[in-house]
Amino acid sequence: MSQRTPCLVVVSAHAGDFVWRAGGAIAAAALRGERAVVICLSYGERGESASQWLAGRGLDEIKAIRRAEATEAANALGAEIEFLDLGDYPLRESPEVVATLVDAFRRLQPTVLLTHPLADPYNGDHPAAARMALEARVLAQAIGVANADGGYPRPDDVIGAPPVFFFEPHQSEQSGFTPGVLLDITTAFPRKRAAMECLPAQQHMWSYYTDLAVRRGVQLKRNAGPNLGLAHETMAEAYMRYYPQVTDVLA
C-alpha cells in the first residue's frame, strides 16, 4: 500500500466555526504540505447570519453568501471544503448524516480529526456535530459496517484510529473546556487572519480571536521553557485531546 499524504479533517457545524477555532491548525497543516479538508455540516444560515436577515435577504441568498465566504476562507487557509447543507438551529443528528461522514472518513483517511467539544450550553449545534463525528469515526473503523450505498468497504478503505482534538468553544469556561494542548500557530496566523477577514458579517470576531491567539501564545511560552520575562510574539490555539496519546517516549 502506498504511503498516503497526512490528512487533517475538520468537522465544522457552521460555515465560520472552522476559521475561528481551528484556522491556525488548518493553515499549519497546509504549510507543511499536508492535506486539510473541512466538512461543513451547515452554512449557519439561521443562527449566525443575523446581519444578512436584517438586510432583508432570503434563505437561499444567505446560504449562497455563506458558502462563498467559507470557500474563500478555506482557500486562504490552504484547505479543501465540502458542504453537506444540513441546516442549522437546530442541526439535527441522524443515522443518514453519520453514514455520510463514515463514507467521507473512509474516502479521506484522516490522520487527525478536529471538531467541537461535547459541551456548549450556548449552541446545541456544536455538540451535535461532535457526537456525529465521533460516532462516524468509530463506525468507519469497522469493516462490517456498510457504506452509505450498502456496499462493504475494502480493507484499505477502513480507517485507523485518528486522534481527535476538540477545538476551543467561544465561551470556554461555560463549556468546561480545559486546554490540554497548546498549538503554536505563529507562522500560520497570517493565513488565519486572512481567512477571518473573509467573513465580514462576523467582523466582531476578528479581534476576539486575534486576542485569544495572543493569550494562548503567552500560555504556550510559559509552558514551553524558562519564564524569563522576555518579549515574544507567539500565537497559539488551544485544544483538548479526547483519546489517550499513544507514545513510547514521555515528552
Short mmCIF file of C-alpha atoms in Angstrom, two decimals:
data_model
loop_
_atom_site.label_atom_id
_atom_site.label_comp_id
_atom_site.label_asym_id
_atom_site.label_seq_id
_atom_site.Cartn_x
_atom_site.Cartn_y
_atom_site.Cartn_z
CA MET A 1 0.00 0.00 0.00
CA SER A 2 1.44 3.40 -0.99
CA GLN A 3 2.18 5.96 1.67
CA ARG A 4 -0.68 8.41 1.97
CA THR A 5 -0.21 12.15 2.47
CA PRO A 6 -1.23 13.08 6.03
CA CYS A 7 -4.77 14.45 6.08
CA LEU A 8 -6.27 16.77 8.70
CA VAL A 9 -10.08 16.56 8.67
CA VAL A 10 -12.23 19.15 10.41
CA VAL A 11 -15.94 18.62 11.11
CA SER A 12 -17.46 22.07 11.50
CA ALA A 13 -21.09 22.67 12.46
CA HIS A 14 -21.33 26.01 10.67
CA ALA A 15 -19.55 27.86 7.89
CA GLY A 16 -17.45 30.03 10.21
CA ASP A 17 -16.56 27.69 13.07
CA PHE A 18 -13.53 26.12 11.42
CA VAL A 19 -11.99 29.55 10.79
CA TRP A 20 -12.29 30.99 14.29
CA ARG A 21 -11.41 27.86 16.23
CA ALA A 22 -9.10 25.76 14.05
CA GLY A 23 -7.87 28.08 11.32
CA GLY A 24 -4.33 28.03 12.69
CA ALA A 25 -4.14 24.24 12.79
CA ILE A 26 -5.56 24.00 9.27
CA ALA A 27 -3.13 26.56 7.86
CA ALA A 28 -0.19 24.96 9.68
CA ALA A 29 -1.01 21.58 8.16
CA ALA A 30 -1.26 23.09 4.69
CA LEU A 31 2.08 24.88 5.15
CA ARG A 32 3.67 21.52 5.99
CA GLY A 33 2.43 20.16 2.67
CA GLU A 34 -0.33 18.09 4.24
CA ARG A 35 -3.91 17.81 3.06
CA ALA A 36 -6.54 19.69 5.06
CA VAL A 37 -10.25 19.10 4.45
CA VAL A 38 -13.15 20.87 6.15
CA ILE A 39 -16.52 19.13 6.25
CA CYS A 40 -19.03 21.90 6.85
CA LEU A 41 -22.34 20.49 8.09
CA SER A 42 -24.37 23.69 7.62
CA TYR A 43 -23.94 27.24 6.37
CA GLY A 44 -25.01 28.79 9.68
CA GLU A 45 -27.72 30.49 7.70
CA ARG A 46 -30.21 30.85 10.55
CA GLY A 47 -28.17 31.23 13.71
CA GLU A 48 -25.02 33.02 12.54
CA SER A 49 -26.27 35.33 9.80
CA ALA A 50 -28.28 37.96 11.65
CA SER A 51 -26.83 40.84 9.64
CA GLN A 52 -27.97 39.19 6.40
CA TRP A 53 -31.51 38.70 7.68
CA LEU A 54 -31.62 42.30 8.91
CA ALA A 55 -30.55 43.40 5.43
CA GLY A 56 -33.67 41.72 4.05
CA ARG A 57 -32.03 38.79 2.31
CA GLY A 58 -33.79 35.44 1.93
CA LEU A 59 -32.69 31.98 2.99
CA ASP A 60 -31.29 30.80 -0.35
CA GLU A 61 -29.35 34.03 -0.87
CA ILE A 62 -27.90 33.84 2.63
CA LYS A 63 -26.81 30.24 2.05
CA ALA A 64 -25.08 31.27 -1.17
CA ILE A 65 -23.27 34.14 0.58
CA ARG A 66 -22.15 31.93 3.44
CA ARG A 67 -20.96 29.22 1.06
CA ALA A 68 -18.92 31.72 -0.93
CA GLU A 69 -17.37 33.22 2.21
CA ALA A 70 -16.48 29.83 3.68
CA THR A 71 -14.96 28.70 0.39
CA GLU A 72 -12.84 31.85 0.22
CA ALA A 73 -11.76 31.34 3.84
CA ALA A 74 -10.80 27.71 3.20
CA ASN A 75 -8.76 28.81 0.18
CA ALA A 76 -6.96 31.39 2.34
CA LEU A 77 -6.03 28.63 4.79
CA GLY A 78 -4.93 26.26 2.03
CA ALA A 79 -7.75 23.79 2.68
CA GLU A 80 -10.41 21.96 0.73
CA ILE A 81 -14.01 22.30 1.87
CA GLU A 82 -17.12 20.14 1.47
CA PHE A 83 -20.65 21.27 2.32
CA LEU A 84 -23.46 19.00 3.48
CA ASP A 85 -26.16 21.72 3.82
CA LEU A 86 -27.92 20.03 6.76
CA GLY A 87 -29.49 23.18 8.17
CA ASP A 88 -28.78 24.85 11.49
CA TYR A 89 -30.63 25.98 14.60
CA PRO A 90 -31.11 23.14 15.09
CA LEU A 91 -28.60 20.85 13.42
CA ARG A 92 -30.39 17.50 13.56
CA GLU A 93 -28.48 14.30 14.26
CA SER A 94 -29.45 11.30 12.15
CA PRO A 95 -28.12 7.90 11.05
CA GLU A 96 -28.04 9.21 7.47
CA VAL A 97 -25.67 12.04 8.38
CA VAL A 98 -23.44 9.66 10.32
CA ALA A 99 -23.34 7.33 7.31
CA THR A 100 -22.34 10.25 5.09
CA LEU A 101 -19.49 11.07 7.48
CA VAL A 102 -18.42 7.41 7.57
CA ASP A 103 -18.09 7.49 3.78
CA ALA A 104 -16.18 10.78 3.95
CA PHE A 105 -13.74 9.47 6.55
CA ARG A 106 -13.10 6.30 4.56
CA ARG A 107 -12.50 8.37 1.43
CA LEU A 108 -10.26 10.95 3.13
CA GLN A 109 -8.42 8.63 5.55
CA PRO A 110 -7.85 11.29 8.24
CA THR A 111 -4.66 11.15 10.24
CA VAL A 112 -6.06 13.76 12.64
CA LEU A 113 -9.68 14.73 13.31
CA LEU A 114 -10.73 18.11 14.71
CA THR A 115 -14.24 19.02 15.85
CA HIS A 116 -16.26 20.79 18.52
CA PRO A 117 -16.23 19.77 22.19
CA LEU A 118 -19.13 17.75 23.55
CA ALA A 119 -20.49 20.56 25.72
CA ASP A 120 -21.65 24.01 24.67
CA PRO A 121 -24.63 25.48 26.54
CA TYR A 122 -24.85 28.36 24.05
CA ASN A 123 -25.17 26.37 20.84
CA GLY A 124 -26.53 22.83 20.64
CA ASP A 125 -25.41 22.51 17.03
CA HIS A 126 -21.78 22.29 18.16
CA PRO A 127 -22.03 19.21 20.41
CA ALA A 128 -24.40 17.63 17.87
CA ALA A 129 -21.68 17.93 15.23
CA ALA A 130 -19.13 16.44 17.64
CA ARG A 131 -21.32 13.47 18.54
CA MET A 132 -21.90 12.60 14.90
CA ALA A 133 -18.20 12.99 14.07
CA LEU A 134 -17.18 10.70 16.94
CA GLU A 135 -19.77 8.06 16.05
CA ALA A 136 -18.68 8.12 12.41
CA ARG A 137 -15.02 7.77 13.40
CA VAL A 138 -15.79 4.55 15.29
CA LEU A 139 -18.03 3.09 12.59
CA ALA A 140 -15.56 3.94 9.82
CA GLN A 141 -13.04 1.63 11.53
CA ALA A 142 -15.31 -1.42 11.25
CA ILE A 143 -15.09 -3.44 8.04
CA GLY A 144 -18.50 -4.94 8.78
CA VAL A 145 -20.21 -1.54 8.68
CA ALA A 146 -21.51 -0.86 5.20
CA ASN A 147 -21.02 2.31 3.23
CA ALA A 148 -23.97 4.62 2.64
CA ASP A 149 -24.67 2.85 -0.69
CA GLY A 150 -24.99 -0.52 1.06
CA GLY A 151 -21.71 -1.94 -0.16
CA TYR A 152 -18.97 -3.01 2.23
CA PRO A 153 -15.59 -1.30 2.38
CA ARG A 154 -12.37 -2.77 1.10
CA PRO A 155 -9.69 -3.37 3.74
CA ASP A 156 -7.74 -0.31 2.55
CA ASP A 157 -10.83 1.88 2.98
CA VAL A 158 -11.26 1.13 6.69
CA ILE A 159 -9.68 3.92 8.70
CA GLY A 160 -7.32 3.51 11.63
CA ALA A 161 -7.81 5.37 14.90
CA PRO A 162 -7.02 9.03 14.16
CA PRO A 163 -6.54 11.17 17.26
CA VAL A 164 -9.41 13.53 17.97
CA PHE A 165 -8.88 17.08 19.19
CA PHE A 166 -11.69 19.35 20.34
CA PHE A 167 -11.10 22.97 19.40
CA GLU A 168 -11.87 25.81 21.78
CA PRO A 169 -15.51 26.95 22.02
CA HIS A 170 -16.46 30.62 22.12
CA GLN A 171 -17.03 30.66 25.87
CA SER A 172 -14.56 28.14 27.25
CA GLU A 173 -15.33 28.43 30.94
CA GLN A 174 -19.05 27.81 30.48
CA SER A 175 -18.35 24.76 28.32
CA GLY A 176 -15.94 23.04 30.72
CA PHE A 177 -13.12 23.41 28.22
CA THR A 178 -9.68 22.91 29.79
CA PRO A 179 -6.79 23.29 27.33
CA GLY A 180 -4.63 20.18 27.30
CA VAL A 181 -2.79 21.02 24.09
CA LEU A 182 -1.41 24.40 23.05
CA LEU A 183 -0.57 24.57 19.35
CA ASP A 184 1.94 27.12 18.08
CA ILE A 185 0.34 28.84 15.07
CA THR A 186 2.69 31.81 14.84
CA THR A 187 3.80 31.07 11.28
CA ALA A 188 0.27 30.09 10.23
CA PHE A 189 -1.52 33.03 11.84
CA PRO A 190 -1.35 35.39 8.82
CA ARG A 191 -3.36 32.83 6.88
CA LYS A 192 -5.85 32.53 9.74
CA ARG A 193 -6.25 36.29 9.89
CA ALA A 194 -6.81 36.43 6.12
CA ALA A 195 -9.44 33.69 6.45
CA MET A 196 -11.19 35.56 9.27
CA GLU A 197 -11.42 38.62 7.05
CA CYS A 198 -13.33 36.54 4.51
CA LEU A 199 -16.25 36.55 7.00
CA PRO A 200 -17.29 40.24 7.13
CA ALA A 201 -20.71 39.51 8.64
CA GLN A 202 -18.92 38.45 11.84
CA GLN A 203 -16.30 41.19 11.91
CA HIS A 204 -16.68 41.47 15.68
CA MET A 205 -14.96 38.06 15.90
CA TRP A 206 -11.76 39.19 14.17
CA SER A 207 -10.31 40.98 17.17
CA TYR A 208 -11.70 38.44 19.62
CA TYR A 209 -9.88 35.52 18.03
CA THR A 210 -6.74 37.54 17.38
CA ASP A 211 -6.61 38.46 21.07
CA LEU A 212 -7.32 34.86 22.06
CA ALA A 213 -4.41 33.68 19.93
CA VAL A 214 -2.14 36.14 21.73
CA ARG A 215 -3.31 34.94 25.17
CA ARG A 216 -2.90 31.28 24.25
CA GLY A 217 0.52 32.15 22.83
CA VAL A 218 1.60 33.58 26.18
CA GLN A 219 0.44 30.38 27.86
CA LEU A 220 2.31 28.29 25.29
CA LYS A 221 5.58 30.08 26.01
CA ARG A 222 5.02 29.78 29.76
CA ASN A 223 4.60 26.02 29.41
CA ALA A 224 7.45 25.53 26.97
CA GLY A 225 10.52 26.79 28.80
CA PRO A 226 12.03 29.18 31.33
CA ASN A 227 9.84 32.12 32.25
CA LEU A 228 12.44 34.87 31.83
CA GLY A 229 10.03 37.69 31.12
CA LEU A 230 11.47 38.17 27.64
CA ALA A 231 9.39 39.74 24.89
CA HIS A 232 7.90 37.28 22.43
CA GLU A 233 5.21 37.23 19.79
CA THR A 234 3.78 33.75 19.79
CA MET A 235 0.27 32.92 18.60
CA ALA A 236 -1.46 29.71 19.63
CA GLU A 237 -4.70 27.73 19.61
CA ALA A 238 -5.95 25.56 22.45
CA TYR A 239 -7.26 22.01 22.11
CA MET A 240 -8.48 19.14 24.24
CA ARG A 241 -7.48 15.62 23.28
CA TYR A 242 -10.35 13.11 23.51
CA TYR A 243 -8.49 9.80 23.29
CA PRO A 244 -5.21 8.88 25.03
CA GLN A 245 -1.95 9.79 23.40
CA VAL A 246 -0.03 6.73 22.20
CA THR A 247 3.74 7.06 22.64
CA ASP A 248 6.90 5.24 23.66
CA VAL A 249 8.56 8.42 24.98
CA LEU A 250 7.18 10.78 27.58
CA ALA A 251 7.68 14.35 26.42
#
